C-alpha positions as a printed NumPy array, in Angstrom:
array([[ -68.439,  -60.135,   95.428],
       [ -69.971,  -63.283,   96.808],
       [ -73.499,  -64.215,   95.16 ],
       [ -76.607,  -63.916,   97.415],
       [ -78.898,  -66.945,   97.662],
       [ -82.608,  -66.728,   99.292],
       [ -83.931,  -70.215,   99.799],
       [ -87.438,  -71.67 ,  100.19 ],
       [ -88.499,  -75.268,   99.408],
       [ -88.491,  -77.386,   96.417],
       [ -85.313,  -78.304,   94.083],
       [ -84.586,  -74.762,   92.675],
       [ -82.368,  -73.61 ,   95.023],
       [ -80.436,  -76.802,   94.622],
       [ -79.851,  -75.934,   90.932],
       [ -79.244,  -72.11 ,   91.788],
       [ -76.216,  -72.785,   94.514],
       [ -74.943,  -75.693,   91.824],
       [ -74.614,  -73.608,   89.114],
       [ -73.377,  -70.781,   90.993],
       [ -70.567,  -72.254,   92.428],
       [ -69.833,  -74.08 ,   88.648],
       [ -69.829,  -70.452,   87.638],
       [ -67.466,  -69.859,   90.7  ],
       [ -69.077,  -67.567,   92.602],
       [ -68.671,  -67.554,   96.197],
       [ -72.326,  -67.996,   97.668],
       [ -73.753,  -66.831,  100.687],
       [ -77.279,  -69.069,  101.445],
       [ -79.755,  -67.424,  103.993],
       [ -82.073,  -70.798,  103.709],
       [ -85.521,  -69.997,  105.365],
       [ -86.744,  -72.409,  108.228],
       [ -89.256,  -74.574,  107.36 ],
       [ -89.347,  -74.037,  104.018],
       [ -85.863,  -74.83 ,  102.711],
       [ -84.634,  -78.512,  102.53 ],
       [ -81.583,  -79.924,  105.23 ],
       [ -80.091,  -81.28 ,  102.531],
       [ -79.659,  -77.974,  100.676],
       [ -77.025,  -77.052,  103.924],
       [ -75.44 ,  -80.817,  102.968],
       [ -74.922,  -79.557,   99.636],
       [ -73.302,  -76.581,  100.355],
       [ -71.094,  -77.811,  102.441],
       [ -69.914,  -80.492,  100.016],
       [ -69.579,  -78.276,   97.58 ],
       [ -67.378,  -75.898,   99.082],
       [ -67.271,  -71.821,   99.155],
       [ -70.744,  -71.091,  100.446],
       [ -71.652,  -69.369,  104.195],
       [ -74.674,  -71.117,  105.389],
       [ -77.46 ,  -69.276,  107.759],
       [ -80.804,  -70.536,  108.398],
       [ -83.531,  -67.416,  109.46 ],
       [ -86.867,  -67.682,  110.279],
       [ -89.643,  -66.758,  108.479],
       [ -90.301,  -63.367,  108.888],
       [ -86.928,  -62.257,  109.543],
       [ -86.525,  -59.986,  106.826],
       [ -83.731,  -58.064,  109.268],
       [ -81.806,  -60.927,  109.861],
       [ -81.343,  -62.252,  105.753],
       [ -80.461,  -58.283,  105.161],
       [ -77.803,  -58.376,  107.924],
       [ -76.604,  -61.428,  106.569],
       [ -75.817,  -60.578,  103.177],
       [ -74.815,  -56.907,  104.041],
       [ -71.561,  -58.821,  106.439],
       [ -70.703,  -60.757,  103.799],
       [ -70.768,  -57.855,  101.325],
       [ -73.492,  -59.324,   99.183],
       [ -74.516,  -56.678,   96.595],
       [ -76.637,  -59.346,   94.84 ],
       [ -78.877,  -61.689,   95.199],
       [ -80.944,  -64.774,   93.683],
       [ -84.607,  -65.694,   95.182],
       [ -84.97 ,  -69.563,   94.457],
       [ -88.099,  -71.646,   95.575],
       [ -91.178,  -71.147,   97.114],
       [ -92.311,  -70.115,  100.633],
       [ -95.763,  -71.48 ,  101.308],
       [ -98.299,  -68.173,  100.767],
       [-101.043,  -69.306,  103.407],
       [ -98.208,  -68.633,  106.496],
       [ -99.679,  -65.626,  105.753],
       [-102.479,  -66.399,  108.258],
       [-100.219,  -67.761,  110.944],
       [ -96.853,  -69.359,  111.408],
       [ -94.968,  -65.908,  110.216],
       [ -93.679,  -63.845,  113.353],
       [ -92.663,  -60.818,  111.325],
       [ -89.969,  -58.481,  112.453],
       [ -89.8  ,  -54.48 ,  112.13 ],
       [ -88.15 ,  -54.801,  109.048],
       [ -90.979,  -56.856,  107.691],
       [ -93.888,  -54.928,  109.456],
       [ -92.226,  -52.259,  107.349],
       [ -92.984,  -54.231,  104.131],
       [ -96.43 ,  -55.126,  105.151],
       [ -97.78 ,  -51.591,  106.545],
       [ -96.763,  -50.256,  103.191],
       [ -98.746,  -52.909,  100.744],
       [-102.514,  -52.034,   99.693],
       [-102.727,  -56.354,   99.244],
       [-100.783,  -59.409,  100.562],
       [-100.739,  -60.697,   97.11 ],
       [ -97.372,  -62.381,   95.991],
       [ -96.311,  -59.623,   93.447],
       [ -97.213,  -57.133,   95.892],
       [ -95.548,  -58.52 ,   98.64 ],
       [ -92.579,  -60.223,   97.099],
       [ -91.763,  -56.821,   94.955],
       [ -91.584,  -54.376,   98.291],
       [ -89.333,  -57.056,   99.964],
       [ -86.958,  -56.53 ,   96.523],
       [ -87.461,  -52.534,   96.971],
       [ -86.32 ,  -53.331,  100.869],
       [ -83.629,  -54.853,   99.604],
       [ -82.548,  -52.478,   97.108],
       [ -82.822,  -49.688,   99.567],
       [ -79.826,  -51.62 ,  101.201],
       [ -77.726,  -52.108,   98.203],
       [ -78.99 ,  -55.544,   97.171],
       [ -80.134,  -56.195,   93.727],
       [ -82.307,  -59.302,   93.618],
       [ -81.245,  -60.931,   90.249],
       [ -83.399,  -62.284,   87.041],
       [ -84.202,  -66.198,   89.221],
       [ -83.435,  -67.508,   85.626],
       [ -80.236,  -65.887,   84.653],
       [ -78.164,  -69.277,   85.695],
       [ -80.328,  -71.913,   84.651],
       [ -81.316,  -70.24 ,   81.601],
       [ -80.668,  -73.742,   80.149],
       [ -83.853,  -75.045,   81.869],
       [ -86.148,  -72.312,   80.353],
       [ -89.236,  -74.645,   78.358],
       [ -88.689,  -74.295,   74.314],
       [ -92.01 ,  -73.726,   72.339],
       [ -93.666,  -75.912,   70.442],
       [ -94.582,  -79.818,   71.077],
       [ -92.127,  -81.595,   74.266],
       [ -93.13 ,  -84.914,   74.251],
       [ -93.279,  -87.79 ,   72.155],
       [ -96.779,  -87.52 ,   71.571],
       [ -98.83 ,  -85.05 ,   69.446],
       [-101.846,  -82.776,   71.381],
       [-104.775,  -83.833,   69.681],
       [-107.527,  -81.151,   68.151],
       [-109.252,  -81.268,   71.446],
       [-106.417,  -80.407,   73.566],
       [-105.293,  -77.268,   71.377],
       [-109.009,  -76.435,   71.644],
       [-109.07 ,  -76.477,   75.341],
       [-105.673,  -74.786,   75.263],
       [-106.848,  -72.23 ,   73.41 ],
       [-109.724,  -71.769,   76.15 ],
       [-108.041,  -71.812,   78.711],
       [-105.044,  -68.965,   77.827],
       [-107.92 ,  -66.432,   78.196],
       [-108.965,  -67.32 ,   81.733],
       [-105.216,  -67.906,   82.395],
       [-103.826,  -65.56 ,   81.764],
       [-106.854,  -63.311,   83.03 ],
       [-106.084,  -64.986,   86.591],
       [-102.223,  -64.545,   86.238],
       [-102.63 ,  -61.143,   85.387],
       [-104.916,  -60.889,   88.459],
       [-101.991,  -62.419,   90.807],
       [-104.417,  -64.968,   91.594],
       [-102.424,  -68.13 ,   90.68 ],
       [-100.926,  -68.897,   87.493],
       [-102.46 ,  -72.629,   86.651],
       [-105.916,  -73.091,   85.706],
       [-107.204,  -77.21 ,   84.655],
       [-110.317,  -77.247,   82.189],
       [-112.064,  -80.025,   80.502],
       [-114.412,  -79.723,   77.122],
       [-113.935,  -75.947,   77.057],
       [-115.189,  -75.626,   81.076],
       [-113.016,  -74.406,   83.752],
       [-112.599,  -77.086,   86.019],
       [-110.355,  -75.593,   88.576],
       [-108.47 ,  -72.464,   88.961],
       [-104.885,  -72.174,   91.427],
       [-104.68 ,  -70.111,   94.056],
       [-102.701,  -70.211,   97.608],
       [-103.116,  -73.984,   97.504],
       [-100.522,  -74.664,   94.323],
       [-100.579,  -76.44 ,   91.3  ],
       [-100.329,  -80.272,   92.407],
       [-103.478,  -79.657,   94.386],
       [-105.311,  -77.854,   92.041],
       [-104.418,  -80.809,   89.474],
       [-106.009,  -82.662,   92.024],
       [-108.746,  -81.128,   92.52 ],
       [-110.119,  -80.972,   89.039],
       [-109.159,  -84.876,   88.722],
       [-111.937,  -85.605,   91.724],
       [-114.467,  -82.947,   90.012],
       [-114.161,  -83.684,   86.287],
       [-112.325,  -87.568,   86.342],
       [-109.887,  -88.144,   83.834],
       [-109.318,  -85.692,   80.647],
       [-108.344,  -82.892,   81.963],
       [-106.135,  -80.326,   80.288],
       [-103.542,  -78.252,   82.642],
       [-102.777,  -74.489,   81.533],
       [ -99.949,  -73.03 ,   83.334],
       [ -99.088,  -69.472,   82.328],
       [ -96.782,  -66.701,   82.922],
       [ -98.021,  -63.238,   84.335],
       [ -98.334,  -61.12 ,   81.495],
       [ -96.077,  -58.46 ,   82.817],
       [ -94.113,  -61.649,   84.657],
       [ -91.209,  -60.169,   87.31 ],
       [ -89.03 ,  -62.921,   86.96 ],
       [ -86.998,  -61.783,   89.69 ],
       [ -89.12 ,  -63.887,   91.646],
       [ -92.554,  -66.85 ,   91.144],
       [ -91.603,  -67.9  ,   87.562],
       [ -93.451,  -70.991,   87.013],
       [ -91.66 ,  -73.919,   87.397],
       [ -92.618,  -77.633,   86.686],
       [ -90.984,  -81.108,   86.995],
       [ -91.312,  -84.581,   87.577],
       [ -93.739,  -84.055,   90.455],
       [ -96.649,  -81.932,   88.189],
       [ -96.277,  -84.889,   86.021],
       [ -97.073,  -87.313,   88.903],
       [ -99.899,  -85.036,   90.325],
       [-101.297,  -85.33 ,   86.681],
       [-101.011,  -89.106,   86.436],
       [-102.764,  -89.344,   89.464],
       [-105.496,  -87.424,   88.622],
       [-105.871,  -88.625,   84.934],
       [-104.645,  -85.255,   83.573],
       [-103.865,  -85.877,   79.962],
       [-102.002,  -82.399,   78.944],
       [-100.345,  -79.696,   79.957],
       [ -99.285,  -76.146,   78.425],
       [ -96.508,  -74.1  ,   79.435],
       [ -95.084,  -70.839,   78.466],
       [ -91.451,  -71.224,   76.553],
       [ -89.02 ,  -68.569,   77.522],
       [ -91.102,  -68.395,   81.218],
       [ -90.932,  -71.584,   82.869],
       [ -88.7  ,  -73.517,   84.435],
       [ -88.95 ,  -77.173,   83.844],
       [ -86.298,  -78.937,   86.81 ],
       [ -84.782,  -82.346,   85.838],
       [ -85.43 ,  -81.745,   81.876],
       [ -84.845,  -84.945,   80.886],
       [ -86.35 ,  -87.017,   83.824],
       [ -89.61 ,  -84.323,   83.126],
       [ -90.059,  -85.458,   79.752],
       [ -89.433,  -89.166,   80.177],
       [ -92.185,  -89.275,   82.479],
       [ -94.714,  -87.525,   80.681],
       [ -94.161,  -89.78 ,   77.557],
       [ -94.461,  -92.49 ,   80.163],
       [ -97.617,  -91.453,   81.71 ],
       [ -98.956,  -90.503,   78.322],
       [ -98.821,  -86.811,   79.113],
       [ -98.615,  -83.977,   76.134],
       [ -96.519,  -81.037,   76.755],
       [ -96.908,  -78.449,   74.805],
       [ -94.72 ,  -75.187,   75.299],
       [ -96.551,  -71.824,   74.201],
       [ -94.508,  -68.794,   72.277],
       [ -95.366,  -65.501,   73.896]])
């Protein structure tokens, strides 16, 4: 049975379909518009055995039809669709309305679990998003080079509580504090700009907590980091970062960590 593929944006569907088809599966790719990247349909074509259809956002229908012709029975959900098209840009379709008439909130979990129970009622099981890059899955303990000093772990230790409080929540799962203060807290906007965000409140010395939900689905939303949250950390003098091992994705391992010893940046992976 050919292997399912629901693409948004970012690099992690790039490393889903790559691994799949190392694995040699067969992959069917319903990429969504606007979100996915052109290249991902470049890729798939070089790389042989994968049906390509782009669907609009909203078109729950149409990604159901898709995978149901092609005798897709499962399915991986890889990288993220912006959460504020909520509020405009998303011309659902009855299969969608369906979703949303049924949820008490539009928050992720909420919404991204009925869409899996819409699937399932069709005979598509949406996969663990980790299962073939299990490789990529942060270790515990220290990353980097260099050591977190005893005002880091302090702040770390701070900021797990309101972390995971606000993961747990569904609010976001990245929180940036500073001296035992909460400088900034993730929501719809994402983690670069949050990083951001507490760099122009609090200047440089920030500490950057992302978490795991602590019941995490990780069908779907696992954290994921890479060279970019590095970048967005340089940029706003961000001098550590926390991340739960076993939970989190970090893309381009070795570019990640090269980077952050580069820009001077701690990374610390937490055992849950």
């Amino acid at each position: 049975m050919p292997l399912g593929l629901i693409a948004g944006n970012g690099t992690f569907p790039f490393l889903v379909l790559r691994a799949a088809r190392q694995l040699g599966h067969d992959v069917v790719v319903v990429a969504v518009e606007g979100e996915a990247s052109p290249d991902l349909e470049a890729l798939a074509r070089d790389l042989g055995g994968v049906q390509y259809r782009w669907v609009a956002l909203g078109h729950l229908g149409k990604c159901i039809k898709t995978f149901k012709q092609a005798g897709v029975t499962s399915a991986v959900m890889a990288g993220q669709v912006k959460h504020t098209k909520l509020f405009g840009g998303v011309m659902p379709d009855l299969t969608l309305l369906s979703v949303l008439r049924r949820l008490t909130s539009q928050s992720t979990d909420t919404l991204i679990a009925a869409i899996a129970d819409v699937l399932e009622e069709h005979g598509i099981t949406l996969m663990d998003s980790t299962e073939l890059l299990a490789e990529l899955l942060a270790r515990p303990g220290v990353l980097t080079s260099g050591l977190p000093a005893e005002s880091v772990l302090t702040d770390f230790a701070f900021g797990y509580q309101v972390a995971d409080a606000v993961a747990g929540l569904d609010i976001g799962q990245t929180i940036v504090v500073k001296d035992r203060a909460v400088v900034a807290v993730e929501a719809m906007e994402g983690t670069d700009a949050a990083i951001q965000r507490a760099g122009a409140l609090a200047g440089a010395g920030t500490r950057v907590v992302k978490v795991a939900k602590p019941s995490q689905d990780m069908r779907f939303d696992v954290p994921v980091v890479g060279v970019a949250t590095i970048r967005a950390m340089q940029s706003a003098g961000a001098e550590a970062l926390s991340i739960d091992a076993g939970k989190t994705l970090i893309l381009d391992g070795p570019a990640f960590l090269e980077a952050a010893n580069e820009a001077g940046v701690v990374v610390v992976g937490r055992s849950r």
